[in-house]
Every structure is written in structure tokens, then in C-alpha cells.
PDB file of C-alpha atoms in Angstrom:
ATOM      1  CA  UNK W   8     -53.220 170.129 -86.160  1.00  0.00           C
ATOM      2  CA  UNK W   9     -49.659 169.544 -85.645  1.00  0.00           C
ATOM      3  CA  UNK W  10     -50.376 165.906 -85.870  1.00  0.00           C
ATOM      4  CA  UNK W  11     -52.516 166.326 -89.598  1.00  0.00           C
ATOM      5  CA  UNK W  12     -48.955 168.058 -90.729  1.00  0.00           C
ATOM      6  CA  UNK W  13     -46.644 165.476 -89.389  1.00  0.00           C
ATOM      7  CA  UNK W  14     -48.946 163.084 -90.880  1.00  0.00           C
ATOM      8  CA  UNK W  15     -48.974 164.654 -94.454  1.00  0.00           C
ATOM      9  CA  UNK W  16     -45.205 165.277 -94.445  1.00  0.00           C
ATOM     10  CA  UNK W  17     -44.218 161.609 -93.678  1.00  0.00           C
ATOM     11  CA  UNK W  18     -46.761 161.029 -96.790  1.00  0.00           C
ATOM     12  CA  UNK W  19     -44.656 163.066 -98.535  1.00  0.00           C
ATOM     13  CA  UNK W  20     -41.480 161.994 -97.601  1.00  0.00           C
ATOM     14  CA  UNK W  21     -42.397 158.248 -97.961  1.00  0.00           C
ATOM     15  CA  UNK W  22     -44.501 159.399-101.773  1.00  0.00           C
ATOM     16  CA  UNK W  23     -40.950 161.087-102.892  1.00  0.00           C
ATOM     17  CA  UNK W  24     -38.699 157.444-101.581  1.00  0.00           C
ATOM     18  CA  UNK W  25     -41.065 155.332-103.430  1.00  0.00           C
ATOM     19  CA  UNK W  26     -40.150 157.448-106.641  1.00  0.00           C
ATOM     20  CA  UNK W  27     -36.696 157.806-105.919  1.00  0.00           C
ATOM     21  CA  UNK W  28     -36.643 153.848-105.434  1.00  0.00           C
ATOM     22  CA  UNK W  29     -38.887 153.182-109.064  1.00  0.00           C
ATOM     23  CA  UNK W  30     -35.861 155.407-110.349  1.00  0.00           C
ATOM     24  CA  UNK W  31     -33.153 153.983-109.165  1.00  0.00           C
ATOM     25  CA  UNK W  32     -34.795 150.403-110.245  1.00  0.00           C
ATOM     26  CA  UNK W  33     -35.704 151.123-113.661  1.00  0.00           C
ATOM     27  CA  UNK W  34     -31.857 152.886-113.735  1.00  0.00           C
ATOM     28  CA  UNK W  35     -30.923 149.121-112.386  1.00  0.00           C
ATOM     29  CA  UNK W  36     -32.617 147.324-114.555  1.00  0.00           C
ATOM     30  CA  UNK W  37     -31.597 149.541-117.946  1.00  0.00           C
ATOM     31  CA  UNK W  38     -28.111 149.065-116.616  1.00  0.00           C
ATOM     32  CA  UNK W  39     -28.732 144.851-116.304  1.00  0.00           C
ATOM     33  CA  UNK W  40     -30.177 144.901-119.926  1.00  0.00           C
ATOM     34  CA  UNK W  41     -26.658 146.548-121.393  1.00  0.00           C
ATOM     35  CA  UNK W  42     -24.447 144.170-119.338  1.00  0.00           C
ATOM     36  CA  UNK W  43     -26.925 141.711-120.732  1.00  0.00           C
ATOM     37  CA  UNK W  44     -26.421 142.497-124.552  1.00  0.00           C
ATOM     38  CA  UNK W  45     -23.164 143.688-123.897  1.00  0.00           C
ATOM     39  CA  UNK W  46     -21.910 139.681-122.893  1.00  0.00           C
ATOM     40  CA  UNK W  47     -24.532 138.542-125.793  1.00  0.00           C
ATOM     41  CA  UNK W  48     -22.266 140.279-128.392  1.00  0.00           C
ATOM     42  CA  UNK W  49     -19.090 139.932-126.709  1.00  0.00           C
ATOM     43  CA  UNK W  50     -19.764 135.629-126.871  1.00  0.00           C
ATOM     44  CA  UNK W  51     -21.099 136.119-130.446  1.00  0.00           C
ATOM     45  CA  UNK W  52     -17.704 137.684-131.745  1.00  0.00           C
ATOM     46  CA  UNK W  53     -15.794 134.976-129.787  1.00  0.00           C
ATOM     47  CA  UNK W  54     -18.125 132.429-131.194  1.00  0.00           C
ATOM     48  CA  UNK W  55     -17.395 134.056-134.364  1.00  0.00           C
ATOM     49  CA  UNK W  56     -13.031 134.422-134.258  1.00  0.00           C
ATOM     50  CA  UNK W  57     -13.017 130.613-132.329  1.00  0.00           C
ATOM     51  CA  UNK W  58     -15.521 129.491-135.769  1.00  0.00           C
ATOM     52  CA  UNK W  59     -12.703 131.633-137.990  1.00  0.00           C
ATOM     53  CA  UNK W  60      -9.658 129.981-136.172  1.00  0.00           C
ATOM     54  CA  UNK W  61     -11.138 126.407-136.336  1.00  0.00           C
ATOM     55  CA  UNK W  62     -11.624 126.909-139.761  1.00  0.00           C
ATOM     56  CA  UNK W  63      -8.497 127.752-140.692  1.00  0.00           C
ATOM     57  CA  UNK W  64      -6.715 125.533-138.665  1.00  0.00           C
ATOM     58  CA  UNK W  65      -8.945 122.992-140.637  1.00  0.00           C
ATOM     59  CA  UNK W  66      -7.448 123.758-144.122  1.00  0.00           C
ATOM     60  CA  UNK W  67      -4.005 124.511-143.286  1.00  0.00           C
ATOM     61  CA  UNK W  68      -2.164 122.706-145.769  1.00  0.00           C
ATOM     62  CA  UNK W  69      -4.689 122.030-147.859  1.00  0.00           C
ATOM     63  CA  UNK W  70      -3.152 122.534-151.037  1.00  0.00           C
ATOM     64  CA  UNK W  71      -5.908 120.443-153.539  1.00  0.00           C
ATOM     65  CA  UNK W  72      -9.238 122.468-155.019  1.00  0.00           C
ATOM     66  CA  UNK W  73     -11.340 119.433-154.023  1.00  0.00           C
ATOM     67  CA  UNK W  74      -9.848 118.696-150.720  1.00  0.00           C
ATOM     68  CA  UNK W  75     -10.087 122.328-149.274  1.00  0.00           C
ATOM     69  CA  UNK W  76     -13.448 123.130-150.835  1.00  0.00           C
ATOM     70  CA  UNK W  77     -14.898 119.588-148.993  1.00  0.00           C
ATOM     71  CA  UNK W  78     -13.165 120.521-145.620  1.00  0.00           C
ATOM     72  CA  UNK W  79     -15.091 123.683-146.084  1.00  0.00           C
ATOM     73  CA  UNK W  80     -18.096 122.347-146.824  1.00  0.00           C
ATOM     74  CA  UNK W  81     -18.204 120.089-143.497  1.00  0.00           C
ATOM     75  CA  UNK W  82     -16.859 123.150-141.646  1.00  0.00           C
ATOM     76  CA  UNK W  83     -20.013 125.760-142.827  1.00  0.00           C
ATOM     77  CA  UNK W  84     -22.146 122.848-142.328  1.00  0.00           C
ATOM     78  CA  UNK W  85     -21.045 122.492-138.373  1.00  0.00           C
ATOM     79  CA  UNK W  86     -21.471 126.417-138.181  1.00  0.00           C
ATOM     80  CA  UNK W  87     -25.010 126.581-139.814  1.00  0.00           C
ATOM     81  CA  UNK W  88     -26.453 122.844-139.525  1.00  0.00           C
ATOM     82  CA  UNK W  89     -27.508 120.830-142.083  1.00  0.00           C
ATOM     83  CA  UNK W  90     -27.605 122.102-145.541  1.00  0.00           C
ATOM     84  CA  UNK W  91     -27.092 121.826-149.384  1.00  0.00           C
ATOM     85  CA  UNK W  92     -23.486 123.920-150.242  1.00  0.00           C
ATOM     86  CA  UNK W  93     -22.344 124.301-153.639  1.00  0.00           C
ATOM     87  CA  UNK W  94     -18.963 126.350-154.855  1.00  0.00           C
ATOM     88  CA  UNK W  95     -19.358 127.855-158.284  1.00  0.00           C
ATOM     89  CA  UNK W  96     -16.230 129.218-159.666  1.00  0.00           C
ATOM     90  CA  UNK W  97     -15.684 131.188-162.297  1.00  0.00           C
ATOM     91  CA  UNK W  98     -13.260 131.612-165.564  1.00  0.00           C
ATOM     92  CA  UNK W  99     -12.849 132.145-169.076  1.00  0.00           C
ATOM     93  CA  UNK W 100     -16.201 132.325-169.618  1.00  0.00           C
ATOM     94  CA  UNK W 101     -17.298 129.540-167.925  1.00  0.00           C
ATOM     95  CA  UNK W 102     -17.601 128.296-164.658  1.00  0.00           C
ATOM     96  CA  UNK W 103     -16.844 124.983-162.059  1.00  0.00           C
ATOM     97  CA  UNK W 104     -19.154 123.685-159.792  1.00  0.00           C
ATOM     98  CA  UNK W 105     -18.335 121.484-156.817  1.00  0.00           C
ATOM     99  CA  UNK W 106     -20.471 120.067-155.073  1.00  0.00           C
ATOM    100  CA  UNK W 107     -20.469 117.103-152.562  1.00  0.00           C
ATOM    101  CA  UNK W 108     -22.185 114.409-150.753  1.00  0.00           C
ATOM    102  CA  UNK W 109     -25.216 115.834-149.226  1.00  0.00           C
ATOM    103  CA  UNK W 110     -28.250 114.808-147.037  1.00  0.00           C
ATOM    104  CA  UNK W 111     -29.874 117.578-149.220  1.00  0.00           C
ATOM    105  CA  UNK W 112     -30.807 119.840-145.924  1.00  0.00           C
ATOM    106  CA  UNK W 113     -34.248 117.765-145.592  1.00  0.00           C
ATOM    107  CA  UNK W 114     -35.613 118.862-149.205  1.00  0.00           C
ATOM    108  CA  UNK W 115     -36.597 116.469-152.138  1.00  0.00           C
ATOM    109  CA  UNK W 116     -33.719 115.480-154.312  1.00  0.00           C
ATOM    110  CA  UNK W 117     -35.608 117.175-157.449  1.00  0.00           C
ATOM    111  CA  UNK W 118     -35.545 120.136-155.798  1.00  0.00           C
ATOM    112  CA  UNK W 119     -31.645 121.098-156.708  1.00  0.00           C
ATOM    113  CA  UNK W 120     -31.218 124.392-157.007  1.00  0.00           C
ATOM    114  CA  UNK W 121     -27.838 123.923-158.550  1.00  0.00           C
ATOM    115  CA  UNK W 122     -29.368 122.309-161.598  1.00  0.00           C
ATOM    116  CA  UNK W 123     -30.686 125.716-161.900  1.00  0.00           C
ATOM    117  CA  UNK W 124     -27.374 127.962-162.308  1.00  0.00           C
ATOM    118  CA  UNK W 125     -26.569 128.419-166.295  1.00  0.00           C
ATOM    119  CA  UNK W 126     -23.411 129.869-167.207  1.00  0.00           C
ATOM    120  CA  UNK W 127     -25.161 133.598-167.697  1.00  0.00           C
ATOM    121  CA  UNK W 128     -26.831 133.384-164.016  1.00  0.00           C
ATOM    122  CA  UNK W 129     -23.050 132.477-162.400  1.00  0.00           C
ATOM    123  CA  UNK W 130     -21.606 135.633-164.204  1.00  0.00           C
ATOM    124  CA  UNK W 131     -24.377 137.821-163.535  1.00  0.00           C
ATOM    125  CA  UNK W 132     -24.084 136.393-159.220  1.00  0.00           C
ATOM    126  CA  UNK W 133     -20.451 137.283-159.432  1.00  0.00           C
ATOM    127  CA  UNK W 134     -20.880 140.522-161.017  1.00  0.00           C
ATOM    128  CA  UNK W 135     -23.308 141.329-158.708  1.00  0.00           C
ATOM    129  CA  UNK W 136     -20.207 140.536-155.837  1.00  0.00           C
ATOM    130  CA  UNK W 137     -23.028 140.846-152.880  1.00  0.00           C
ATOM    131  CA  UNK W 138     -24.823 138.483-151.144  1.00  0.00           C
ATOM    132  CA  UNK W 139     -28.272 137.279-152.828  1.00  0.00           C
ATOM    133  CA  UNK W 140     -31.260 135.924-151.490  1.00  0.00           C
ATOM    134  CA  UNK W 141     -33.428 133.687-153.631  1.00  0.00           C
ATOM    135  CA  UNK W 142     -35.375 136.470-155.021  1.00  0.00           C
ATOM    136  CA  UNK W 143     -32.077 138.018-155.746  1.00  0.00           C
ATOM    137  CA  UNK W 144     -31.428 135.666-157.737  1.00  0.00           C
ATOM    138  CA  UNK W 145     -34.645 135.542-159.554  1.00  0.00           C
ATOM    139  CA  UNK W 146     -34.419 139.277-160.664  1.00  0.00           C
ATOM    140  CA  UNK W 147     -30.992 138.392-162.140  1.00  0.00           C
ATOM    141  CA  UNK W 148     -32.217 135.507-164.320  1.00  0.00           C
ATOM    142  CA  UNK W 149     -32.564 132.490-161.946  1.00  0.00           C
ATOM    143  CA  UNK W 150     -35.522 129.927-163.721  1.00  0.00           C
ATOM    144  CA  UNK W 151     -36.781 127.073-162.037  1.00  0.00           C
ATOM    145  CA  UNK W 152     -40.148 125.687-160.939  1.00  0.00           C
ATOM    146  CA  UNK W 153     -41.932 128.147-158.815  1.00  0.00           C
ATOM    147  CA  UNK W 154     -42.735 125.107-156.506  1.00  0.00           C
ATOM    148  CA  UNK W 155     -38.800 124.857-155.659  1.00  0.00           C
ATOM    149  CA  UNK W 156     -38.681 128.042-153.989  1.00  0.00           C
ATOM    150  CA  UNK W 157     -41.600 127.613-152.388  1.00  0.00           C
ATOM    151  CA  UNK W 158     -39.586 124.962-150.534  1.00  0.00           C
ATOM    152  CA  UNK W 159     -36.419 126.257-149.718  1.00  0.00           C
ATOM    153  CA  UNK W 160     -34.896 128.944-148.251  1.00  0.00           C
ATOM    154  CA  UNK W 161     -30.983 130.043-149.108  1.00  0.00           C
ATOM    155  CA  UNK W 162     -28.815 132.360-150.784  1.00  0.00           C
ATOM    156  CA  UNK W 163     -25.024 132.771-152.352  1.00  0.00           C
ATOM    157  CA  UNK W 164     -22.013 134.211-150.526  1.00  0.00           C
ATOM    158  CA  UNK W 165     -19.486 135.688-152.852  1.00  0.00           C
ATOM    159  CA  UNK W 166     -15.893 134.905-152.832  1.00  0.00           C
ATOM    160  CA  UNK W 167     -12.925 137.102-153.269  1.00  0.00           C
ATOM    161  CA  UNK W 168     -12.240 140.682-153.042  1.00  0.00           C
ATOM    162  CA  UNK W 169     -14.346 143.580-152.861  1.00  0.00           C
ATOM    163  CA  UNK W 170     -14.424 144.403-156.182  1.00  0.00           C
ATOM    164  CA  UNK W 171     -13.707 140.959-157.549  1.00  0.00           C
ATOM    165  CA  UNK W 172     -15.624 138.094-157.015  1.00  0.00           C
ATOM    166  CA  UNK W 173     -13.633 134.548-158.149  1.00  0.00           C
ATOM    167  CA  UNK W 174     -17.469 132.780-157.469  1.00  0.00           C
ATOM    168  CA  UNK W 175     -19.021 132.329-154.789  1.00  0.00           C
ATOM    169  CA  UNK W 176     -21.124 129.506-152.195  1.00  0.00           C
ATOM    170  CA  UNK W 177     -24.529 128.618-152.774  1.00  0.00           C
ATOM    171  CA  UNK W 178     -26.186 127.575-149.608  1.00  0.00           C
ATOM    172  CA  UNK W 179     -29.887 126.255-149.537  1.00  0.00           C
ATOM    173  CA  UNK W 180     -32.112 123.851-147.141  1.00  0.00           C
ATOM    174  CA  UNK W 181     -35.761 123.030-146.391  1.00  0.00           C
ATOM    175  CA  UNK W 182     -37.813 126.231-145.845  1.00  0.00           C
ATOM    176  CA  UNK W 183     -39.155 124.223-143.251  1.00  0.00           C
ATOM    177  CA  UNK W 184     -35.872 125.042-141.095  1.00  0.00           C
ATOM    178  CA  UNK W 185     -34.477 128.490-141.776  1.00  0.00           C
ATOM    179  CA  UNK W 186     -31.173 129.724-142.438  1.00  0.00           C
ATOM    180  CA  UNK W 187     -30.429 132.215-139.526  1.00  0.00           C
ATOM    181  CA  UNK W 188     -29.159 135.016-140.893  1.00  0.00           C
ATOM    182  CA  UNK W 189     -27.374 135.943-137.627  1.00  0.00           C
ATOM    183  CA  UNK W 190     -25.005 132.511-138.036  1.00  0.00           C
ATOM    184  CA  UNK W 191     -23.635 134.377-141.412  1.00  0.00           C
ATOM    185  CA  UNK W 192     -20.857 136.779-139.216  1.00  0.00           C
ATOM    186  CA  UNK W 193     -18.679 133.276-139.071  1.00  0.00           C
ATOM    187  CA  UNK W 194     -18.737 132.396-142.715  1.00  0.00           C
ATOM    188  CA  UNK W 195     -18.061 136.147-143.881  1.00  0.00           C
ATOM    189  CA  UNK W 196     -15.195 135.915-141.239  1.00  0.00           C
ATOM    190  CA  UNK W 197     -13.698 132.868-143.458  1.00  0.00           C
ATOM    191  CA  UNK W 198     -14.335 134.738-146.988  1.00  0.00           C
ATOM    192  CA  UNK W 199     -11.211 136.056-147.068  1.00  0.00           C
ATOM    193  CA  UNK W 200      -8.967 133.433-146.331  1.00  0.00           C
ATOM    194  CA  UNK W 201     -10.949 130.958-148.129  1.00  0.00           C
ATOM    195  CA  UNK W 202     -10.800 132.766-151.613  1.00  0.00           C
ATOM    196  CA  UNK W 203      -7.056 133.123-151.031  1.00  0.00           C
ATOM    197  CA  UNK W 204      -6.755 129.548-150.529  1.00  0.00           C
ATOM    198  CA  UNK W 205      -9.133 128.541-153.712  1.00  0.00           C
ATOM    199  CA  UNK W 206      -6.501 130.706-155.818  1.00  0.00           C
ATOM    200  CA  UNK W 207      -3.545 129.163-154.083  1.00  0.00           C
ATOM    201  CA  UNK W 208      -5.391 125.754-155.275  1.00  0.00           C
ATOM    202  CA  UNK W 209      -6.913 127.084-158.875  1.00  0.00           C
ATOM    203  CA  UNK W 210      -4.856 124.933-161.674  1.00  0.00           C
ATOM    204  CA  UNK W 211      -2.742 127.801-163.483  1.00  0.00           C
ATOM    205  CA  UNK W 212      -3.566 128.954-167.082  1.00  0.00           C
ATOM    206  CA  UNK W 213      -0.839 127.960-169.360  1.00  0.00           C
ATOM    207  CA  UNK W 214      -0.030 131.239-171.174  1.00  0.00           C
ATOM    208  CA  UNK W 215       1.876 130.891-174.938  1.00  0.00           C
ATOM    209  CA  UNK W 216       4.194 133.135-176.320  1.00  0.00           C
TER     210      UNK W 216
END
């Protein structure tokens, strides 16, 4: 008898270790996963400020539209890969578009979307002062041939402040390889200093008295 007892304590005793040891390892392994995402998100915001610095660095002295706004087109194109970047500025009722050499991000070259962009659908984008998908852009008045967009993914980034946008980048490529989204912290990190840069470099309007 005092054998059966011994026998159904130690089962006891070795039932309640194996649950204190699934505790403490699923207590381990929780703990692993947050050091885990915690170094994920600590190299994405240094991947981010060392993108930001580069950048910068990059257009220091810079003090020509077309010269910073093609230094800034390589630069976005070495943080996101291969794509099709356009800078629509705006003014006076009007607007500028820049746009350089391009290996148009793998689409077909009658696929530009910047053919696409009347003077109405760049006021309404910088009104709108947000970031815009392609469908964005279709609710605001974008036309083009529905076979386009079924080939391309992309969107615009405004420029300037938060209440005032002075234009903003069109980005687009081959749906076939997709813009990641998550890449996007390291060109809104460059926003700010960019726009201040295109109004260092804006021509001034001659004012009479």
C-alpha cells in the first residue's frame, strides 16, 4: 500500500514538473518572439534614418529643380527597386512634370500612367494631400484604359506640408512585382526635406507693382 502511494505521488510530482516545464517554455518562447520583433523593428528604423541620411547627404547642395529631383529619383529607386517615378508640381493653375530616363519598372512603354494626369486630376491629388492608390486615383477622375491598371501597381506620395501639398511623386511598376508597402517608412522619412529643397529650387514668381 505504501508503495501504490509513493508510486502515485512521484506521478504527481513528475505530472505537475512537466507542466511547470510546458510553462516556463511557452513563457521562453513568447519572450524569444518579442526580442525577435523587437530587433526586426529596431533594424527597420535604422534601415529607415541610414535611407534618410544617405539621401540627404545625396542632395546637399543641390541647388537646380532638375538636378535634385533626378538625384531623387535614383535614390527612391535604390530604396524600392526598379520603378517608373514622376514629380508633378503644382502652380498657378497649372502644373510641371519631370520625369526621367526610365527602364519603365518592366511594363510596356504604352502603358504610361503619366500620360494620364490632366491638369484637373494633379489639383484634385494635391488637394487630396494623402497618399493614393490607383483606385484612389480613379475615384478622383483618373481615365485611362482599364487594361493599364490591370498591369501595374503604384500610387502618389504628396509633397509638402500637412496642410499644403506643393505636388507630389507618382510611383508605378509591373503588377507583376509589387510595390511593398512596408519600403514606404524611408521615402515618407525624406518628404520633408525634399519639399523644402524643391522650394529652395522652384524659379521665383516675379511679382509687379
Amino acid at each position: 500500500m505504501d508503495c501504490q502511494i509513493r508510486n502515485r505521488r512521484l506521478r504527481l510530482l513528475i505530472s505537475k514538473l512537466n507542466k511547470e516545464r510546458k510553462t516556463q517554455a511557452n513563457k521562453l518562447d513568447i519572450l524569444c518572439n518579442d526580442i525577435i520583433l523587437a530587433q526586426k523593428d529596431f533594424i527597420d528604423k535604422f534601415d529607415t534614418v541610414s535611407f534618410a541620411a544617405q539621401f540627404y547627404k545625396s542632395i546637399l547642395g543641390k541647388n537646380n529643380l532638375n538636378s535634385l529631383l533626378y538625384e531623387a529619383s535614383k535614390l527612391i529607386k535604390d530604396e524600392i527597386g526598379d520603378a517608373n517615378i514622376s514629380f508633378f508640381l503644382s502652380g498657378h493653375g497649372n502644373f510641371q512634370m519631370h520625369i526621367f530616363e526610365s527602364s519603365l519598372g518592366g511594363i510596356s512603354e504604352s502603358h504610361n500612367l503619366e500620360d494620364c494626369f490632366t491638369a484637373e486630376l494633379v489639383g484634385e491629388v494635391c488637394e487630396s494631400n494623402k497618399l493614393c492608390t490607383l483606385a484612389d486615383l480613379l475615384s478622383i477622375g483618373l481615365q485611362c484604359n482599364p487594361s493599364m491598371l490591370n498591369d501595374i501597381t503604384g500610387f502618389t506620395i504628396p509633397l509638402g506640408e500637412i496642410s499644403k501639398a506643393l505636388g507630389f511623386v507618382l510611383i508605378y511598376r509591373s503588377i507583376k512585382n509589387q510595390l511593398d508597402y512596408k519600403r514606404l517608412s524611408g521615402i515618407f522619412a525624406i518628404v520633408p526635406g525634399l519639399s523644402r529643397a524643391i522650394e529652395l529650387c522652384k524659379p521665383k514668381v516675379q511679382t509687379t507693382d
